[in-house]
């Protein structure tokens, strides 16, 4: 009897071992299939597929030449799409090279099919925006704040991926897409500071506050806050000061606010405060730097200056754009941006399709979002709609760049016209009055996408 029981226990143990072995083999096969592109990514026998825009235009072709595409065909997207030369990182191709491998587990390296990545960019519109910069450098990024599709992403100077064998000869900044890197935000930071004030006071109480600007205002530490209007703006409320981008007004507002409240709002918006770790947004493998500020004393010049986007304040244009989605949609929740619409393997099957996603939590309340939306739309009505040609909510900014002793011009905002739910961020470097303006670039963005 005992021997029979022992045999049965042995049978059960054998069956269990076989089951575990079978499950292990299934896991091994799954890992080989799912990661085969990775294992083959450096094989000389594997060719690469193409990257296409939302209309089917080619944005990357490993066999591209000027005769086929034209000498400047890839110039507008050179530093965001990139290539497979290993000379650029943090581009769509460099960070998604495995998805472009023409390789299958069954057939190995093959030319019978072609892997492909389809992105959300509109190449024709992107070229129009790139050309609109003229001789000026800078960046522009725009996306559909309802879906998250990045439609425009331009950064100048750019790189012609058909002809840049000598990297050292390129202009500084050619190999990076500035939309994803930190820059001094200037007065566009007042969007975040106004959000913090709305969170603390509410709209009605904030609207009741007024401060005087005579051109210069002195802090209690005897530090001077200078307005861009040397004769001052007089007594203003938040709507007027927001439109005038009045530094003395915002300095006095910050002094009356709770430091903890500003920090809480900024932190909710993803801004690293003081010694907080600066994080990055991941956009289909591309790392986009997020904002940082130093806030210590609301009566001190440096804290006030950080709240107005100067001193140590840094933000990426991409993050500025994403904040606008939380305002434009009136919820306080951001729409997450993405570049890759879908990926197709060598067999012709779609291996990935994007879906709209949102932030895990609101960056500020829906009430604050709606109030801020109205303030920005009023600025658009009073100062920008006629020149841009669309109904927009905006905030401008002038950023003093100490390292170069120049000033950059910025404009962030959103459009609420039918069929154009677009949020945007534009920066023109070393902008001079009389040259192309940020509102010119925004008009080009919206016209190009509207067409």
PDB file of N, CA and C in Angstrom, residues 315-383:
ATOM      1  N   UNK A 315      12.399  75.691 -17.681  1.00  0.00           N
ATOM      2  CA  UNK A 315      11.264  74.879 -18.120  1.00  0.00           C
ATOM      3  C   UNK A 315      11.495  74.485 -19.570  1.00  0.00           C
ATOM      4  N   UNK A 316      11.037  73.306 -19.956  1.00  0.00           N
ATOM      5  CA  UNK A 316      11.119  72.930 -21.369  1.00  0.00           C
ATOM      6  C   UNK A 316       9.868  73.434 -22.085  1.00  0.00           C
ATOM      7  N   UNK A 317       9.993  73.876 -23.333  1.00  0.00           N
ATOM      8  CA  UNK A 317       8.807  74.277 -24.093  1.00  0.00           C
ATOM      9  C   UNK A 317       7.748  73.179 -24.157  1.00  0.00           C
ATOM     10  N   UNK A 318       8.173  71.934 -24.200  1.00  0.00           N
ATOM     11  CA  UNK A 318       7.204  70.838 -24.222  1.00  0.00           C
ATOM     12  C   UNK A 318       6.343  70.845 -22.960  1.00  0.00           C
ATOM     13  N   UNK A 319       6.970  71.056 -21.803  1.00  0.00           N
ATOM     14  CA  UNK A 319       6.186  71.079 -20.573  1.00  0.00           C
ATOM     15  C   UNK A 319       5.253  72.290 -20.523  1.00  0.00           C
ATOM     16  N   UNK A 320       5.734  73.437 -21.009  1.00  0.00           N
ATOM     17  CA  UNK A 320       4.856  74.610 -21.082  1.00  0.00           C
ATOM     18  C   UNK A 320       3.606  74.282 -21.895  1.00  0.00           C
ATOM     19  N   UNK A 321       3.795  73.615 -23.023  1.00  0.00           N
ATOM     20  CA  UNK A 321       2.682  73.240 -23.889  1.00  0.00           C
ATOM     21  C   UNK A 321       1.716  72.313 -23.177  1.00  0.00           C
ATOM     22  N   UNK A 322       2.261  71.334 -22.461  1.00  0.00           N
ATOM     23  CA  UNK A 322       1.415  70.351 -21.786  1.00  0.00           C
ATOM     24  C   UNK A 322       0.575  71.011 -20.697  1.00  0.00           C
ATOM     25  N   UNK A 323       1.141  71.969 -19.942  1.00  0.00           N
ATOM     26  CA  UNK A 323       0.351  72.695 -18.944  1.00  0.00           C
ATOM     27  C   UNK A 323      -0.875  73.343 -19.582  1.00  0.00           C
ATOM     28  N   UNK A 324      -0.700  73.829 -20.818  1.00  0.00           N
ATOM     29  CA  UNK A 324      -1.804  74.525 -21.473  1.00  0.00           C
ATOM     30  C   UNK A 324      -2.997  73.605 -21.710  1.00  0.00           C
ATOM     31  N   UNK A 325      -2.744  72.317 -21.851  1.00  0.00           N
ATOM     32  CA  UNK A 325      -3.863  71.388 -22.059  1.00  0.00           C
ATOM     33  C   UNK A 325      -4.774  71.346 -20.844  1.00  0.00           C
ATOM     34  N   UNK A 326      -4.185  71.412 -19.643  1.00  0.00           N
ATOM     35  CA  UNK A 326      -4.978  71.377 -18.409  1.00  0.00           C
ATOM     36  C   UNK A 326      -5.824  72.626 -18.260  1.00  0.00           C
ATOM     37  N   UNK A 327      -5.375  73.722 -18.877  1.00  0.00           N
ATOM     38  CA  UNK A 327      -6.129  74.975 -18.849  1.00  0.00           C
ATOM     39  C   UNK A 327      -7.189  74.971 -19.941  1.00  0.00           C
ATOM     40  N   UNK A 328      -6.780  74.597 -21.146  1.00  0.00           N
ATOM     41  CA  UNK A 328      -7.682  74.644 -22.295  1.00  0.00           C
ATOM     42  C   UNK A 328      -8.882  73.721 -22.123  1.00  0.00           C
ATOM     43  N   UNK A 329      -8.654  72.536 -21.545  1.00  0.00           N
ATOM     44  CA  UNK A 329      -9.776  71.607 -21.386  1.00  0.00           C
ATOM     45  C   UNK A 329     -10.581  71.871 -20.122  1.00  0.00           C
ATOM     46  N   UNK A 330     -10.114  72.816 -19.293  1.00  0.00           N
ATOM     47  CA  UNK A 330     -10.878  73.258 -18.129  1.00  0.00           C
ATOM     48  C   UNK A 330     -10.968  72.263 -16.991  1.00  0.00           C
ATOM     49  N   UNK A 331     -10.120  71.224 -17.015  1.00  0.00           N
ATOM     50  CA  UNK A 331     -10.199  70.190 -15.979  1.00  0.00           C
ATOM     51  C   UNK A 331      -9.073  70.255 -14.964  1.00  0.00           C
ATOM     52  N   UNK A 332      -7.953  70.885 -15.333  1.00  0.00           N
ATOM     53  CA  UNK A 332      -6.776  70.859 -14.476  1.00  0.00           C
ATOM     54  C   UNK A 332      -5.947  69.602 -14.653  1.00  0.00           C
ATOM     55  N   UNK A 333      -6.379  68.702 -15.540  1.00  0.00           N
ATOM     56  CA  UNK A 333      -5.659  67.453 -15.808  1.00  0.00           C
ATOM     57  C   UNK A 333      -5.009  67.557 -17.180  1.00  0.00           C
ATOM     58  N   UNK A 334      -3.712  67.254 -17.252  1.00  0.00           N
ATOM     59  CA  UNK A 334      -3.001  67.375 -18.531  1.00  0.00           C
ATOM     60  C   UNK A 334      -3.294  66.186 -19.427  1.00  0.00           C
ATOM     61  N   UNK A 335      -3.240  66.446 -20.730  1.00  0.00           N
ATOM     62  CA  UNK A 335      -3.286  65.378 -21.724  1.00  0.00           C
ATOM     63  C   UNK A 335      -1.852  65.018 -22.065  1.00  0.00           C
ATOM     64  N   UNK A 336      -1.503  63.750 -21.890  1.00  0.00           N
ATOM     65  CA  UNK A 336      -0.124  63.322 -22.113  1.00  0.00           C
ATOM     66  C   UNK A 336       0.212  63.360 -23.608  1.00  0.00           C
ATOM     67  N   UNK A 337       1.357  63.928 -23.978  1.00  0.00           N
ATOM     68  CA  UNK A 337       1.733  64.015 -25.392  1.00  0.00           C
ATOM     69  C   UNK A 337       2.357  62.719 -25.903  1.00  0.00           C
ATOM     70  N   UNK A 338       2.189  62.451 -27.188  1.00  0.00           N
ATOM     71  CA  UNK A 338       2.875  61.317 -27.795  1.00  0.00           C
ATOM     72  C   UNK A 338       3.212  61.621 -29.247  1.00  0.00           C
ATOM     73  N   UNK A 339       4.249  60.940 -29.747  1.00  0.00           N
ATOM     74  CA  UNK A 339       4.725  61.104 -31.128  1.00  0.00           C
ATOM     75  C   UNK A 339       4.429  59.899 -32.002  1.00  0.00           C
ATOM     76  N   UNK A 340       4.441  58.714 -31.414  1.00  0.00           N
ATOM     77  CA  UNK A 340       4.234  57.500 -32.205  1.00  0.00           C
ATOM     78  C   UNK A 340       2.752  57.145 -32.220  1.00  0.00           C
ATOM     79  N   UNK A 341       2.185  57.121 -33.426  1.00  0.00           N
ATOM     80  CA  UNK A 341       0.784  56.753 -33.595  1.00  0.00           C
ATOM     81  C   UNK A 341       0.628  55.236 -33.632  1.00  0.00           C
ATOM     82  N   UNK A 342       1.528  54.570 -34.382  1.00  0.00           N
ATOM     83  CA  UNK A 342       1.473  53.111 -34.462  1.00  0.00           C
ATOM     84  C   UNK A 342       2.805  52.570 -34.967  1.00  0.00           C
ATOM     85  N   UNK A 343       3.005  51.276 -34.740  1.00  0.00           N
ATOM     86  CA  UNK A 343       4.204  50.577 -35.208  1.00  0.00           C
ATOM     87  C   UNK A 343       3.755  49.313 -35.932  1.00  0.00           C
ATOM     88  N   UNK A 344       4.363  49.055 -37.092  1.00  0.00           N
ATOM     89  CA  UNK A 344       4.043  47.866 -37.872  1.00  0.00           C
ATOM     90  C   UNK A 344       5.288  47.004 -38.005  1.00  0.00           C
ATOM     91  N   UNK A 345       5.133  45.704 -37.785  1.00  0.00           N
ATOM     92  CA  UNK A 345       6.236  44.765 -37.927  1.00  0.00           C
ATOM     93  C   UNK A 345       6.418  44.317 -39.362  1.00  0.00           C
ATOM     94  N   UNK A 346       7.428  43.492 -39.602  1.00  0.00           N
ATOM     95  CA  UNK A 346       7.743  43.053 -40.972  1.00  0.00           C
ATOM     96  C   UNK A 346       6.651  42.178 -41.570  1.00  0.00           C
ATOM     97  N   UNK A 347       5.801  41.619 -40.725  1.00  0.00           N
ATOM     98  CA  UNK A 347       4.720  40.776 -41.240  1.00  0.00           C
ATOM     99  C   UNK A 347       3.512  41.592 -41.671  1.00  0.00           C
ATOM    100  N   UNK A 348       3.567  42.896 -41.440  1.00  0.00           N
ATOM    101  CA  UNK A 348       2.439  43.747 -41.795  1.00  0.00           C
ATOM    102  C   UNK A 348       1.449  43.937 -40.670  1.00  0.00           C
ATOM    103  N   UNK A 349       1.668  43.254 -39.561  1.00  0.00           N
ATOM    104  CA  UNK A 349       0.761  43.374 -38.430  1.00  0.00           C
ATOM    105  C   UNK A 349       1.137  44.570 -37.569  1.00  0.00           C
ATOM    106  N   UNK A 350       0.141  45.258 -37.054  1.00  0.00           N
ATOM    107  CA  UNK A 350       0.371  46.380 -36.159  1.00  0.00           C
ATOM    108  C   UNK A 350       0.753  45.848 -34.782  1.00  0.00           C
ATOM    109  N   UNK A 351       1.898  46.253 -34.306  1.00  0.00           N
ATOM    110  CA  UNK A 351       2.381  45.773 -33.014  1.00  0.00           C
ATOM    111  C   UNK A 351       2.126  46.769 -31.890  1.00  0.00           C
ATOM    112  N   UNK A 352       1.784  48.010 -32.262  1.00  0.00           N
ATOM    113  CA  UNK A 352       1.503  49.028 -31.245  1.00  0.00           C
ATOM    114  C   UNK A 352       0.593  50.091 -31.827  1.00  0.00           C
ATOM    115  N   UNK A 353      -0.389  50.522 -31.040  1.00  0.00           N
ATOM    116  CA  UNK A 353      -1.251  51.639 -31.415  1.00  0.00           C
ATOM    117  C   UNK A 353      -1.399  52.553 -30.213  1.00  0.00           C
ATOM    118  N   UNK A 354      -1.231  53.845 -30.430  1.00  0.00           N
ATOM    119  CA  UNK A 354      -1.303  54.805 -29.334  1.00  0.00           C
ATOM    120  C   UNK A 354      -2.742  55.013 -28.875  1.00  0.00           C
ATOM    121  N   UNK A 355      -2.868  55.376 -27.622  1.00  0.00           N
ATOM    122  CA  UNK A 355      -4.161  55.744 -27.062  1.00  0.00           C
ATOM    123  C   UNK A 355      -3.999  57.026 -26.261  1.00  0.00           C
ATOM    124  N   UNK A 356      -5.032  57.833 -26.239  1.00  0.00           N
ATOM    125  CA  UNK A 356      -4.997  59.061 -25.455  1.00  0.00           C
ATOM    126  C   UNK A 356      -4.933  58.721 -23.976  1.00  0.00           C
ATOM    127  N   UNK A 357      -4.053  59.424 -23.267  1.00  0.00           N
ATOM    128  CA  UNK A 357      -3.930  59.212 -21.832  1.00  0.00           C
ATOM    129  C   UNK A 357      -3.798  60.556 -21.129  1.00  0.00           C
ATOM    130  N   UNK A 358      -4.036  60.547 -19.840  1.00  0.00           N
ATOM    131  CA  UNK A 358      -4.057  61.781 -19.067  1.00  0.00           C
ATOM    132  C   UNK A 358      -3.170  61.651 -17.836  1.00  0.00           C
ATOM    133  N   UNK A 359      -2.854  62.794 -17.233  1.00  0.00           N
ATOM    134  CA  UNK A 359      -2.055  62.784 -16.023  1.00  0.00           C
ATOM    135  C   UNK A 359      -2.741  62.017 -14.913  1.00  0.00           C
ATOM    136  N   UNK A 360      -1.942  61.481 -13.999  1.00  0.00           N
ATOM    137  CA  UNK A 360      -2.494  60.674 -12.911  1.00  0.00           C
ATOM    138  C   UNK A 360      -3.379  61.491 -11.984  1.00  0.00           C
ATOM    139  N   UNK A 361      -3.104  62.778 -11.862  1.00  0.00           N
ATOM    140  CA  UNK A 361      -3.905  63.640 -10.998  1.00  0.00           C
ATOM    141  C   UNK A 361      -3.892  65.055 -11.559  1.00  0.00           C
ATOM    142  N   UNK A 362      -4.815  65.884 -11.086  1.00  0.00           N
ATOM    143  CA  UNK A 362      -4.905  67.262 -11.562  1.00  0.00           C
ATOM    144  C   UNK A 362      -3.700  68.064 -11.081  1.00  0.00           C
ATOM    145  N   UNK A 363      -3.204  68.966 -11.932  1.00  0.00           N
ATOM    146  CA  UNK A 363      -2.090  69.818 -11.530  1.00  0.00           C
ATOM    147  C   UNK A 363      -2.593  71.043 -10.771  1.00  0.00           C
ATOM    148  N   UNK A 364      -3.862  71.349 -10.917  1.00  0.00           N
ATOM    149  CA  UNK A 364      -4.576  72.313 -10.077  1.00  0.00           C
ATOM    150  C   UNK A 364      -6.064  72.036 -10.260  1.00  0.00           C
ATOM    151  N   UNK A 365      -6.898  72.693  -9.484  1.00  0.00           N
ATOM    152  CA  UNK A 365      -8.327  72.379  -9.502  1.00  0.00           C
ATOM    153  C   UNK A 365      -8.967  72.769 -10.828  1.00  0.00           C
ATOM    154  N   UNK A 366     -10.102  72.155 -11.115  1.00  0.00           N
ATOM    155  CA  UNK A 366     -10.820  72.493 -12.342  1.00  0.00           C
ATOM    156  C   UNK A 366     -11.314  73.938 -12.301  1.00  0.00           C
ATOM    157  N   UNK A 367     -11.640  74.432 -11.110  1.00  0.00           N
ATOM    158  CA  UNK A 367     -12.063  75.824 -10.975  1.00  0.00           C
ATOM    159  C   UNK A 367     -10.919  76.764 -11.362  1.00  0.00           C
ATOM    160  N   UNK A 368      -9.729  76.474 -10.858  1.00  0.00           N
ATOM    161  CA  UNK A 368      -8.551  77.265 -11.228  1.00  0.00           C
ATOM    162  C   UNK A 368      -8.306  77.183 -12.727  1.00  0.00           C
ATOM    163  N   UNK A 369      -8.451  76.005 -13.302  1.00  0.00           N
ATOM    164  CA  UNK A 369      -8.245  75.830 -14.741  1.00  0.00           C
ATOM    165  C   UNK A 369      -9.210  76.711 -15.532  1.00  0.00           C
ATOM    166  N   UNK A 370     -10.476  76.721 -15.146  1.00  0.00           N
ATOM    167  CA  UNK A 370     -11.461  77.513 -15.868  1.00  0.00           C
ATOM    168  C   UNK A 370     -11.213  79.010 -15.697  1.00  0.00           C
ATOM    169  N   UNK A 371     -10.868  79.444 -14.497  1.00  0.00           N
ATOM    170  CA  UNK A 371     -10.573  80.862 -14.254  1.00  0.00           C
ATOM    171  C   UNK A 371      -9.341  81.314 -15.033  1.00  0.00           C
ATOM    172  N   UNK A 372      -8.296  80.485 -15.024  1.00  0.00           N
ATOM    173  CA  UNK A 372      -7.075  80.807 -15.752  1.00  0.00           C
ATOM    174  C   UNK A 372      -7.330  80.807 -17.255  1.00  0.00           C
ATOM    175  N   UNK A 373      -8.180  79.926 -17.682  1.00  0.00           N
ATOM    176  CA  UNK A 373      -8.574  79.868 -19.097  1.00  0.00           C
ATOM    177  C   UNK A 373      -9.193  81.193 -19.531  1.00  0.00           C
ATOM    178  N   UNK A 374     -10.086  81.733 -18.700  1.00  0.00           N
ATOM    179  CA  UNK A 374     -10.740  82.995 -19.034  1.00  0.00           C
ATOM    180  C   UNK A 374      -9.751  84.160 -19.040  1.00  0.00           C
ATOM    181  N   UNK A 375      -8.819  84.168 -18.099  1.00  0.00           N
ATOM    182  CA  UNK A 375      -7.803  85.228 -18.049  1.00  0.00           C
ATOM    183  C   UNK A 375      -6.953  85.190 -19.315  1.00  0.00           C
ATOM    184  N   UNK A 376      -6.550  83.999 -19.743  1.00  0.00           N
ATOM    185  CA  UNK A 376      -5.707  83.869 -20.932  1.00  0.00           C
ATOM    186  C   UNK A 376      -6.490  84.184 -22.204  1.00  0.00           C
ATOM    187  N   UNK A 377      -7.764  83.785 -22.251  1.00  0.00           N
ATOM    188  CA  UNK A 377      -8.586  84.102 -23.420  1.00  0.00           C
ATOM    189  C   UNK A 377      -8.828  85.605 -23.527  1.00  0.00           C
ATOM    190  N   UNK A 378      -8.966  86.278 -22.373  1.00  0.00           N
ATOM    191  CA  UNK A 378      -9.137  87.724 -22.394  1.00  0.00           C
ATOM    192  C   UNK A 378      -7.891  88.400 -22.960  1.00  0.00           C
ATOM    193  N   UNK A 379      -6.714  87.885 -22.591  1.00  0.00           N
ATOM    194  CA  UNK A 379      -5.466  88.408 -23.154  1.00  0.00           C
ATOM    195  C   UNK A 379      -5.432  88.204 -24.660  1.00  0.00           C
ATOM    196  N   UNK A 380      -5.906  87.046 -25.110  1.00  0.00           N
ATOM    197  CA  UNK A 380      -5.973  86.792 -26.543  1.00  0.00           C
ATOM    198  C   UNK A 380      -6.909  87.751 -27.246  1.00  0.00           C
ATOM    199  N   UNK A 381      -8.071  87.963 -26.665  1.00  0.00           N
ATOM    200  CA  UNK A 381      -9.056  88.872 -27.261  1.00  0.00           C
ATOM    201  C   UNK A 381      -8.516  90.294 -27.359  1.00  0.00           C
ATOM    202  N   UNK A 382      -7.868  90.747 -26.306  1.00  0.00           N
ATOM    203  CA  UNK A 382      -7.402  92.137 -26.254  1.00  0.00           C
ATOM    204  C   UNK A 382      -6.144  92.392 -27.078  1.00  0.00           C
ATOM    205  N   UNK A 383      -5.320  91.354 -27.272  1.00  0.00           N
ATOM    206  CA  UNK A 383      -3.994  91.619 -27.834  1.00  0.00           C
ATOM    207  C   UNK A 383      -3.535  90.719 -28.978  1.00  0.00           C
TER     208      UNK A 383
END
